[in-house]
Amino acid sequence: DLIAKGLEMVGVSYRRGGTDPLSGLDCSGFVQLVFRESIGRMLPRTSREMSRLGDRVEKRALQPGDLVFFNTMRRTFSHVGIYVGEGRFLHAPRPGGEVRVEDMGGRYWMKRYNGARRILDN
């Protein structure tokens, strides 16, 4: 299960450009790893490339497994996470951080939300 695999990664250190949970993951490396290891789906390497996949989803229609995107580096779709339900998402946040579940309703995330894509057949 995709969400269960993502939750297994909670606590893994962030590393810019990281694609391996032993040495650290960045946001897109985390999403790429979870999709590959849970359902065998290969995703592109960057959050911007991931933002072009699947179908656009309205915020009110989000379902677990949808990709959620944020502008965290002064450019759209610069950060990606996996929606887990109840307004929360899994992601690898930033240098010095680790993979965690975050509330999308927080001011920081609400202000930077760019949209969501559904690439799974929910």
Coordinates of N, CA, C and O in Angstrom, one line a residue:
D1 N 0.8 -1.2 0.0 CA 0.0 0.0 0.0 C 0.9 1.3 0.0 O 1.8 1.4 0.8
L2 N 0.5 2.2 -0.8 CA 1.3 3.4 -1.0 C 1.5 4.2 0.2 O 2.6 4.6 0.6
I3 N 0.4 4.5 0.9 CA 0.5 5.3 2.1 C 1.3 4.6 3.2 O 2.1 5.2 3.9
A4 N 1.1 3.3 3.4 CA 1.9 2.5 4.4 C 3.4 2.6 4.1 O 4.2 2.8 5.0
K5 N 3.7 2.5 2.8 CA 5.1 2.6 2.4 C 5.7 4.0 2.7 O 6.8 4.1 3.2
G6 N 4.9 5.0 2.4 CA 5.3 6.4 2.8 C 5.5 6.6 4.2 O 6.5 7.2 4.7
L7 N 4.6 6.0 5.0 CA 4.7 6.1 6.5 C 6.0 5.4 7.0 O 6.5 5.8 8.0
E8 N 6.4 4.3 6.4 CA 7.6 3.6 6.8 C 8.8 4.5 6.7 O 9.8 4.3 7.3
M9 N 8.8 5.5 5.8 CA 9.9 6.4 5.5 C 9.9 7.6 6.5 O 10.9 8.4 6.5
V10 N 8.9 7.8 7.4 CA 8.9 8.9 8.4 C 10.2 8.7 9.2 O 10.5 7.7 9.7
G11 N 10.9 9.9 9.3 CA 12.1 9.9 10.1 C 13.4 9.8 9.2 O 14.5 10.1 9.7
V12 N 13.3 9.5 8.0 CA 14.4 9.4 7.1 C 14.9 10.9 6.8 O 14.1 11.8 6.6
S13 N 16.2 11.1 6.9 CA 16.8 12.4 6.8 C 16.6 13.0 5.4 O 16.6 12.2 4.4
Y14 N 16.5 14.3 5.3 CA 16.4 15.0 4.0 C 17.8 15.1 3.5 O 18.8 15.4 4.3
R15 N 18.0 15.0 2.2 CA 19.3 15.3 1.5 C 18.9 15.8 0.2 O 18.3 15.1 -0.6
R16 N 19.4 17.0 -0.2 CA 19.2 17.5 -1.5 C 19.7 16.6 -2.6 O 20.8 16.1 -2.5
G17 N 18.8 16.3 -3.5 CA 19.2 15.3 -4.6 C 19.1 13.9 -4.2 O 19.4 13.0 -5.0
G18 N 18.7 13.6 -2.9 CA 18.7 12.3 -2.4 C 17.6 11.4 -2.9 O 16.5 11.8 -3.1
T19 N 18.0 10.1 -3.2 CA 17.1 9.1 -3.7 C 17.2 7.8 -3.0 O 16.6 6.8 -3.3
D20 N 18.0 7.8 -1.9 CA 18.2 6.6 -1.1 C 17.9 6.8 0.3 O 18.4 7.7 0.9
P21 N 17.0 6.0 0.9 CA 16.6 6.3 2.3 C 17.8 6.1 3.3 O 17.8 6.7 4.4
L22 N 18.8 5.4 2.9 CA 20.0 5.2 3.8 C 20.8 6.5 3.9 O 21.4 6.8 5.0
S23 N 20.9 7.2 2.8 CA 21.7 8.4 2.8 C 20.9 9.7 2.8 O 21.4 10.8 3.0
G24 N 19.6 9.6 2.6 CA 18.7 10.7 2.7 C 17.9 10.9 1.4 O 18.3 10.5 0.3
L25 N 16.7 11.6 1.5 CA 15.8 11.8 0.4 C 15.4 13.2 0.3 O 15.3 13.9 1.3
D26 N 15.3 13.7 -0.9 CA 14.6 15.0 -1.1 C 13.2 14.8 -1.4 O 12.7 13.6 -1.4
C27 N 12.4 15.8 -1.6 CA 10.9 15.6 -1.8 C 10.6 14.7 -2.9 O 9.8 13.8 -2.8
S28 N 11.2 15.0 -4.1 CA 10.8 14.2 -5.3 C 11.4 12.8 -5.2 O 10.8 11.8 -5.6
G29 N 12.6 12.7 -4.6 CA 13.2 11.3 -4.4 C 12.4 10.5 -3.5 O 12.2 9.3 -3.7
F30 N 11.8 11.1 -2.5 CA 10.9 10.4 -1.5 C 9.6 9.9 -2.3 O 9.3 8.7 -2.2
V31 N 9.0 10.8 -3.0 CA 7.8 10.4 -3.8 C 8.1 9.3 -4.8 O 7.4 8.3 -4.9
Q32 N 9.2 9.5 -5.5 CA 9.6 8.5 -6.5 C 9.8 7.1 -5.9 O 9.3 6.1 -6.4
L33 N 10.5 7.1 -4.8 CA 10.8 5.8 -4.1 C 9.5 5.2 -3.6 O 9.3 4.0 -3.8
V34 N 8.6 5.9 -3.0 CA 7.4 5.3 -2.5 C 6.5 4.7 -3.6 O 6.0 3.6 -3.4
F35 N 6.4 5.4 -4.7 CA 5.6 4.9 -5.8 C 6.3 3.7 -6.4 O 5.6 2.7 -6.7
R36 N 7.6 3.7 -6.6 CA 8.3 2.5 -7.1 C 8.2 1.3 -6.2 O 7.9 0.2 -6.7
E37 N 8.5 1.5 -5.0 CA 8.5 0.4 -4.1 C 7.1 -0.2 -3.6 O 7.0 -1.3 -3.3
S38 N 6.1 0.7 -3.7 CA 4.8 0.2 -3.2 C 3.9 -0.3 -4.4 O 3.3 -1.3 -4.2
I39 N 4.0 0.3 -5.5 CA 3.1 -0.1 -6.6 C 3.9 -0.4 -7.9 O 3.2 -0.6 -9.0
G40 N 5.2 -0.2 -7.9 CA 6.0 -0.5 -9.1 C 5.8 0.6 -10.2 O 6.2 0.4 -11.3
R41 N 5.4 1.7 -9.8 CA 5.2 2.8 -10.8 C 6.4 3.7 -10.8 O 6.8 4.3 -9.8
M42 N 7.0 3.9 -11.9 CA 8.2 4.8 -12.1 C 7.7 6.2 -12.4 O 6.9 6.4 -13.3
L43 N 8.2 7.1 -11.6 CA 7.8 8.5 -11.8 C 9.1 9.3 -12.2 O 10.2 8.9 -12.0
P44 N 8.9 10.5 -12.9 CA 10.0 11.3 -13.2 C 10.8 11.8 -12.0 O 10.3 11.7 -10.8
R45 N 12.0 12.3 -12.1 CA 12.8 12.6 -11.0 C 12.4 13.9 -10.3 O 12.6 14.1 -9.1
T46 N 11.9 14.9 -11.0 CA 11.7 16.2 -10.4 C 10.2 16.5 -10.1 O 9.3 15.9 -10.8
S47 N 9.9 17.4 -9.1 CA 8.6 17.7 -8.8 C 7.9 18.4 -10.0 O 6.7 18.2 -10.2
R48 N 8.6 19.2 -10.7 CA 8.0 19.9 -11.9 C 7.6 18.9 -12.9 O 6.5 19.0 -13.5
E49 N 8.4 17.9 -13.2 CA 8.0 16.8 -14.1 C 6.8 16.0 -13.6 O 5.9 15.7 -14.4
M50 N 6.8 15.8 -12.3 CA 5.7 15.0 -11.7 C 4.4 15.8 -11.8 O 3.3 15.3 -12.0
S51 N 4.5 17.2 -11.8 CA 3.3 18.0 -11.9 C 2.6 17.9 -13.2 O 1.4 18.4 -13.4
R52 N 3.2 17.3 -14.2 CA 2.6 17.2 -15.5 C 1.9 15.8 -15.7 O 1.3 15.6 -16.8
L53 N 2.0 14.9 -14.7 CA 1.4 13.6 -14.8 C -0.1 13.6 -14.5 O -0.6 14.5 -13.7
G54 N -0.8 12.6 -14.9 CA -2.2 12.4 -14.5 C -3.2 13.5 -14.7 O -3.0 14.3 -15.6
D55 N -4.1 13.6 -13.8 CA -5.2 14.5 -13.9 C -5.2 15.5 -12.7 O -4.9 15.2 -11.6
R56 N -5.5 16.8 -13.1 CA -5.6 17.8 -12.1 C -6.8 17.5 -11.1 O -7.8 17.0 -11.5
V57 N -6.5 17.8 -9.8 CA -7.5 17.5 -8.8 C -7.8 18.7 -7.9 O -6.8 19.4 -7.5
E58 N -9.1 19.0 -7.7 CA -9.4 20.2 -6.9 C -9.1 19.8 -5.4 O -9.2 18.6 -5.0
K59 N -8.7 20.8 -4.6 CA -8.3 20.6 -3.3 C -9.4 19.9 -2.5 O -9.1 19.0 -1.7
R60 N -10.6 20.2 -2.7 CA -11.7 19.6 -1.9 C -12.0 18.2 -2.3 O -12.7 17.4 -1.6
A61 N -11.4 17.7 -3.4 CA -11.6 16.3 -3.9 C -10.4 15.5 -3.7 O -10.3 14.3 -4.2
L62 N -9.4 15.9 -3.0 CA -8.2 15.1 -2.7 C -8.5 13.8 -2.1 O -9.4 13.6 -1.3
Q63 N -7.7 12.8 -2.6 CA -7.8 11.4 -2.1 C -6.4 10.9 -1.7 O -5.4 11.4 -2.3
P64 N -6.3 10.0 -0.7 CA -5.0 9.5 -0.4 C -4.3 9.0 -1.6 O -4.9 8.3 -2.5
G65 N -3.0 9.3 -1.7 CA -2.2 8.9 -2.9 C -2.0 10.0 -3.9 O -1.2 9.9 -4.8
D66 N -2.9 11.0 -3.9 CA -2.7 12.1 -4.8 C -1.4 12.9 -4.5 O -1.0 13.0 -3.3
L67 N -0.8 13.4 -5.5 CA 0.4 14.2 -5.4 C 0.0 15.7 -5.1 O -0.9 16.2 -5.8
V68 N 0.6 16.3 -4.1 CA 0.3 17.7 -3.8 C 1.5 18.5 -4.0 O 2.6 18.1 -3.7
F69 N 1.4 19.7 -4.6 CA 2.5 20.5 -5.0 C 2.5 21.9 -4.3 O 1.4 22.5 -4.1
F70 N 3.7 22.4 -4.1 CA 3.8 23.7 -3.4 C 5.0 24.5 -4.0 O 5.9 24.0 -4.6
N71 N 4.9 25.8 -3.8 CA 5.9 26.7 -4.3 C 6.7 27.1 -3.0 O 6.4 27.9 -2.3
T72 N 7.9 26.4 -2.9 CA 8.7 26.7 -1.7 C 10.0 27.3 -2.1 O 10.8 27.6 -1.2
M73 N 10.3 27.5 -3.4 CA 11.6 28.0 -3.8 C 11.4 29.2 -4.8 O 12.1 29.3 -5.7
R74 N 10.3 29.9 -4.6 CA 9.9 31.0 -5.5 C 9.7 30.6 -7.0 O 9.9 31.3 -7.9
R75 N 9.3 29.3 -7.1 CA 8.8 28.8 -8.4 C 7.8 27.7 -8.2 O 7.9 26.9 -7.3
T76 N 6.8 27.7 -9.0 CA 5.7 26.8 -8.9 C 6.2 25.4 -9.0 O 7.2 25.1 -9.7
F77 N 5.5 24.5 -8.3 CA 5.8 23.1 -8.4 C 7.2 22.7 -7.9 O 7.8 21.8 -8.4
S78 N 7.7 23.5 -7.0 CA 9.1 23.2 -6.6 C 9.2 22.2 -5.4 O 10.2 21.8 -5.0
H79 N 8.0 21.8 -4.9 CA 8.0 20.9 -3.8 C 6.8 19.9 -4.0 O 5.7 20.4 -4.4
V80 N 6.9 18.7 -3.7 CA 5.9 17.7 -3.9 C 5.8 16.8 -2.6 O 6.8 16.5 -1.9
G81 N 4.6 16.3 -2.3 CA 4.3 15.4 -1.3 C 3.2 14.5 -1.7 O 2.6 14.6 -2.8
I82 N 2.8 13.5 -0.8 CA 1.8 12.6 -1.1 C 0.6 12.8 -0.1 O 0.9 12.8 1.2
Y83 N -0.6 13.1 -0.6 CA -1.7 13.3 0.3 C -2.1 12.0 1.0 O -2.1 11.0 0.4
V84 N -2.3 12.1 2.3 CA -2.7 10.9 3.1 C -4.1 11.0 3.6 O -4.6 10.0 4.2
G85 N -4.8 12.1 3.5 CA -6.1 12.2 4.0 C -6.2 13.2 5.1 O -5.2 13.6 5.7
E86 N -7.5 13.6 5.4 CA -7.7 14.5 6.5 C -6.9 15.8 6.5 O -6.4 16.3 7.6
G87 N -6.6 16.3 5.3 CA -5.8 17.5 5.2 C -4.3 17.4 5.5 O -3.7 18.4 5.7
R88 N -3.8 16.2 5.5 CA -2.4 16.0 5.8 C -1.7 15.4 4.6 O -2.3 14.7 3.8
F89 N -0.3 15.6 4.5 CA 0.5 15.0 3.5 C 1.8 14.6 4.0 O 2.3 15.1 5.1
L90 N 2.4 13.6 3.3 CA 3.8 13.1 3.6 C 4.8 13.8 2.7 O 4.5 13.9 1.5
H91 N 5.9 14.2 3.3 CA 6.9 14.8 2.4 C 8.3 14.8 3.1 O 8.4 14.6 4.3
A92 N 9.3 15.1 2.3 CA 10.7 15.3 2.8 C 10.9 16.9 2.8 O 11.0 17.4 1.7
P93 N 10.8 17.6 3.9 CA 10.7 19.0 3.9 C 11.9 19.9 3.5 O 11.7 20.7 2.6
R94 N 13.0 19.7 4.1 CA 14.1 20.6 3.8 C 15.4 20.1 4.5 O 15.4 19.3 5.3
P95 N 16.6 20.7 4.1 CA 17.8 20.3 4.8 C 17.7 20.5 6.3 O 17.1 21.4 6.8
G96 N 18.2 19.5 7.0 CA 18.1 19.5 8.5 C 16.8 18.8 8.9 O 16.7 18.5 10.1
G97 N 15.8 18.5 8.0 CA 14.6 17.9 8.4 C 14.6 16.4 8.1 O 15.6 15.9 7.7
E98 N 13.4 15.8 8.3 CA 13.3 14.4 7.9 C 11.9 14.2 7.4 O 11.0 15.0 7.6
V99 N 11.6 13.1 6.7 CA 10.3 12.8 6.2 C 9.3 12.8 7.3 O 9.6 12.3 8.4
R100 N 8.2 13.5 7.1 CA 7.2 13.6 8.1 C 5.8 13.8 7.5 O 5.7 14.1 6.3
V101 N 4.8 13.7 8.4 CA 3.4 14.0 8.0 C 3.2 15.5 8.4 O 3.6 15.9 9.5
E102 N 2.6 16.3 7.5 CA 2.4 17.7 7.8 C 0.9 18.1 7.5 O 0.3 17.5 6.7
D103 N 0.4 19.0 8.2 CA -0.9 19.6 8.0 C -0.9 20.6 6.9 O -0.2 21.6 7.0
M104 N -1.7 20.4 5.9 CA -1.8 21.3 4.7 C -2.5 22.6 5.1 O -2.4 23.6 4.4
G105 N -3.2 22.5 6.2 CA -4.0 23.7 6.7 C -3.2 24.8 7.4 O -3.7 25.9 7.7
G106 N -1.9 24.5 7.6 CA -1.0 25.5 8.2 C -0.8 26.6 7.3 O -0.8 26.5 6.1
R107 N -0.6 27.8 7.8 CA -0.5 29.0 7.0 C 0.6 28.9 6.0 O 0.4 29.3 4.8
Y108 N 1.8 28.4 6.4 CA 2.9 28.3 5.4 C 2.5 27.5 4.2 O 2.7 27.9 3.1
W109 N 1.9 26.3 4.4 CA 1.5 25.4 3.3 C 0.3 26.0 2.5 O 0.3 25.9 1.3
M110 N -0.7 26.5 3.2 CA -1.8 27.1 2.5 C -1.4 28.2 1.5 O -1.9 28.3 0.4
K111 N -0.5 29.0 1.9 CA 0.0 30.1 1.1 C 0.8 29.7 -0.1 O 0.8 30.4 -1.1
R112 N 1.4 28.5 0.0 CA 2.3 28.0 -1.1 C 1.7 26.9 -2.0 O 2.4 26.4 -2.9
Y113 N 0.5 26.5 -1.7 CA -0.2 25.4 -2.4 C -0.3 25.7 -3.9 O -0.8 26.8 -4.2
N114 N 0.1 24.8 -4.7 CA 0.0 25.0 -6.2 C -1.0 24.1 -6.9 O -1.3 24.3 -8.1
G115 N -1.4 23.1 -6.2 CA -2.4 22.2 -6.8 C -2.0 20.7 -6.6 O -1.1 20.4 -5.9
A116 N -2.8 19.8 -7.2 CA -2.7 18.4 -7.0 C -2.9 17.7 -8.3 O -3.6 18.2 -9.2
R117 N -2.3 16.5 -8.4 CA -2.5 15.6 -9.5 C -2.8 14.2 -9.0 O -2.3 13.7 -8.0
R118 N -3.7 13.6 -9.7 CA -4.0 12.1 -9.5 C -3.4 11.3 -10.5 O -3.8 11.4 -11.7
I119 N -2.5 10.4 -10.1 CA -1.9 9.5 -11.1 C -2.3 8.1 -10.9 O -1.9 7.2 -11.6
L120 N -3.0 7.8 -9.8 CA -3.5 6.5 -9.4 C -4.9 6.4 -9.8 O -5.7 7.4 -9.8
D121 N -5.4 5.2 -10.1 CA -6.8 4.9 -10.3 C -7.5 4.7 -9.0 O -7.5 3.5 -8.5
N122 N -7.9 5.8 -8.3 CA -8.5 5.6 -7.0 C -9.9 5.1 -7.0 O -10.7 5.3 -7.9

